[in-house]
PDB file of C-alpha atoms in Angstrom:
ATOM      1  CA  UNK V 275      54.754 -41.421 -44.730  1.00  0.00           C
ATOM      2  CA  UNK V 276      51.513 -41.777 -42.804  1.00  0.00           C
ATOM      3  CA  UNK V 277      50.378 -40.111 -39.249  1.00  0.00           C
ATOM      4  CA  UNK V 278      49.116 -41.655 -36.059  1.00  0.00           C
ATOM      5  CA  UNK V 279      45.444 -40.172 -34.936  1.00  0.00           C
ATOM      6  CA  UNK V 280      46.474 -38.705 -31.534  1.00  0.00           C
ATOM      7  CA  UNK V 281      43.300 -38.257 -30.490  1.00  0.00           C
ATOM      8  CA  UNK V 282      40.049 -39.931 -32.538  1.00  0.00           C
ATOM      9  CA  UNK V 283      36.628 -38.775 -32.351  1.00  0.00           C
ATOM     10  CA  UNK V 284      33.775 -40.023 -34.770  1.00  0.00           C
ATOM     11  CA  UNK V 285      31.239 -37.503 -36.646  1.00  0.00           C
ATOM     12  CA  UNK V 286      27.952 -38.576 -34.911  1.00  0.00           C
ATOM     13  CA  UNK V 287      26.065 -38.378 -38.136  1.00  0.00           C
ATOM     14  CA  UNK V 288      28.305 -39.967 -40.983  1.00  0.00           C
ATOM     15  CA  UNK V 289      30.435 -42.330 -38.064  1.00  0.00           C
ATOM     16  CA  UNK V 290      33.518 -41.538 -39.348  1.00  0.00           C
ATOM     17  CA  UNK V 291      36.398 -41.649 -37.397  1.00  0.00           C
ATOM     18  CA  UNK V 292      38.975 -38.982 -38.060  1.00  0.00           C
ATOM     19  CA  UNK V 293      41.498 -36.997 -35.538  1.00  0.00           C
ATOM     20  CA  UNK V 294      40.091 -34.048 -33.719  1.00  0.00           C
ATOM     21  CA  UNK V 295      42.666 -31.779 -34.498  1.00  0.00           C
ATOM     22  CA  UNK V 296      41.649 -32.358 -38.710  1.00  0.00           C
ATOM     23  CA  UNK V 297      38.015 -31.897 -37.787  1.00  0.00           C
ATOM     24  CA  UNK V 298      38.450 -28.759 -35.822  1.00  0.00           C
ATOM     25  CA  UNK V 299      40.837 -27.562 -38.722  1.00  0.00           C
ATOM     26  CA  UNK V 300      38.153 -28.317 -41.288  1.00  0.00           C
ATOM     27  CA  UNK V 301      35.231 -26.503 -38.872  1.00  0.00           C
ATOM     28  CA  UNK V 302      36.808 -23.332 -39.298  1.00  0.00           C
ATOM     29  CA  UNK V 303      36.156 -22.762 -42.758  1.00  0.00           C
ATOM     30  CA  UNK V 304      32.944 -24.967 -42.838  1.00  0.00           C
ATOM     31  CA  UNK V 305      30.602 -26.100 -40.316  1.00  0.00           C
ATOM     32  CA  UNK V 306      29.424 -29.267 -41.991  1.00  0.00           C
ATOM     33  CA  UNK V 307      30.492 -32.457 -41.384  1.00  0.00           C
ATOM     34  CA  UNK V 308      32.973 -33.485 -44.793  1.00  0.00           C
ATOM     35  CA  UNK V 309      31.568 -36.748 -45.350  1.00  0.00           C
ATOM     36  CA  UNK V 310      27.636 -36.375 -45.509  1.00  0.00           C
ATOM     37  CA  UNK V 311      27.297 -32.349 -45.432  1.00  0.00           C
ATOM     38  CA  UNK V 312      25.087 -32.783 -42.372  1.00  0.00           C
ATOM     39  CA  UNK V 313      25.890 -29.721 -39.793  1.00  0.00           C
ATOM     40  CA  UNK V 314      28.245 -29.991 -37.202  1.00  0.00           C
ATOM     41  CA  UNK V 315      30.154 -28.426 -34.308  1.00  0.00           C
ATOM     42  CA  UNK V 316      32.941 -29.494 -32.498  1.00  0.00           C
ATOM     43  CA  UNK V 317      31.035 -30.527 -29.467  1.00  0.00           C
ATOM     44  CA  UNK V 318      28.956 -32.610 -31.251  1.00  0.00           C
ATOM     45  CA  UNK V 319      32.065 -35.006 -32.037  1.00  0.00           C
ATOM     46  CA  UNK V 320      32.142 -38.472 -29.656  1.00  0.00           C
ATOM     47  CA  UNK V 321      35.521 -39.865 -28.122  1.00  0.00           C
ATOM     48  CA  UNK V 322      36.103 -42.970 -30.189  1.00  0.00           C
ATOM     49  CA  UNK V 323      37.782 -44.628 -27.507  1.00  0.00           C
ATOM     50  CA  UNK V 324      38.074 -48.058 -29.107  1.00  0.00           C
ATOM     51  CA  UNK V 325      39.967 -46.977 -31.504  1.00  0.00           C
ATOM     52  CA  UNK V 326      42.077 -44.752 -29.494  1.00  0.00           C
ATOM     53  CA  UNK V 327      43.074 -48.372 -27.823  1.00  0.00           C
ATOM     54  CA  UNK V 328      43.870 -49.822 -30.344  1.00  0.00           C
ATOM     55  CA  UNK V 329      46.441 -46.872 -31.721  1.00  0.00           C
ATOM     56  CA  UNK V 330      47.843 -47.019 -28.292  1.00  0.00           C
ATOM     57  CA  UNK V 331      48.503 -50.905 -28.833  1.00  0.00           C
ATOM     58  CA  UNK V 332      49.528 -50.743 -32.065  1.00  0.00           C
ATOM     59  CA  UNK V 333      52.216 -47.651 -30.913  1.00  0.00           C
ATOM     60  CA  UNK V 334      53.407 -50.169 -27.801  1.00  0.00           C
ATOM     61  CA  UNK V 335      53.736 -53.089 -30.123  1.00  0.00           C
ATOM     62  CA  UNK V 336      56.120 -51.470 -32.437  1.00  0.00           C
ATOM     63  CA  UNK V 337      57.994 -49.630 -29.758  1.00  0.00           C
ATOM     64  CA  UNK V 338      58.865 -53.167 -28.641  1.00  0.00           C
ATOM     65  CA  UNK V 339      59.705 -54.383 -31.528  1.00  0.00           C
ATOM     66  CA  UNK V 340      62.261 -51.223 -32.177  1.00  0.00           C
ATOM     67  CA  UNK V 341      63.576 -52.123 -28.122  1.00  0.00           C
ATOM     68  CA  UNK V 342      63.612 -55.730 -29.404  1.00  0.00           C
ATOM     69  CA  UNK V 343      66.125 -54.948 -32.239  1.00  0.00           C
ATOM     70  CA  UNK V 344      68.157 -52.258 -30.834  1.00  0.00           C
ATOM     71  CA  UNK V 345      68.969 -55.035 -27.773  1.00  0.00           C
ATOM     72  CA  UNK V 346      70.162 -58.055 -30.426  1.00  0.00           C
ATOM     73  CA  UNK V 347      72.003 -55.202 -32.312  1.00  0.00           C
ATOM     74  CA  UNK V 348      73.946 -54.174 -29.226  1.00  0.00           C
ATOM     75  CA  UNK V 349      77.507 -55.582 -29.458  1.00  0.00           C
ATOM     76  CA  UNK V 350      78.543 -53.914 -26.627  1.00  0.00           C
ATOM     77  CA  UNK V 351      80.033 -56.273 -23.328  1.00  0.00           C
ATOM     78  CA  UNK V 352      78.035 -56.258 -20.461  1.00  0.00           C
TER      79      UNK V 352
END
């Protein structure tokens, strides 16, 4: 089982993307960003919008897919 970032931001001194709500988890107990040890505070993190799109995309595409199959499995008249 895997989960969707909701809402990406990238650590402006290691550029890693990861989901705010695990990097503001993970700032509570240590202020340091988790991939480079460099400090860090929440405001410091940067909207990573492109990838944010492309979640968004990827989240439409399969929801049409899933619409896609539910019509050709509908046997119902009509």
């Amino acid at each position: 089982m895997y989960t969707l970032m909701e809402d990406p931001v990238m650590l402006p001194t290691s550029k890693t993307s990861i989901d705010r709500s695990t990097i503001r988890s993970h700032l509570l107990s240590d202020p340091n960003d988790p991939f480079n040890r460099a400090p860090l505070k929440i405001e410091d993190v940067v909207p990573d919008t492109e990838l944010k799109a492309r979640i968004e995309a990827f989240k439409a595409e399969k929801k049409g897919k899933r619409l896609a199959e539910a019509n050709l499995m509908d046997t119902t008249p009509g």
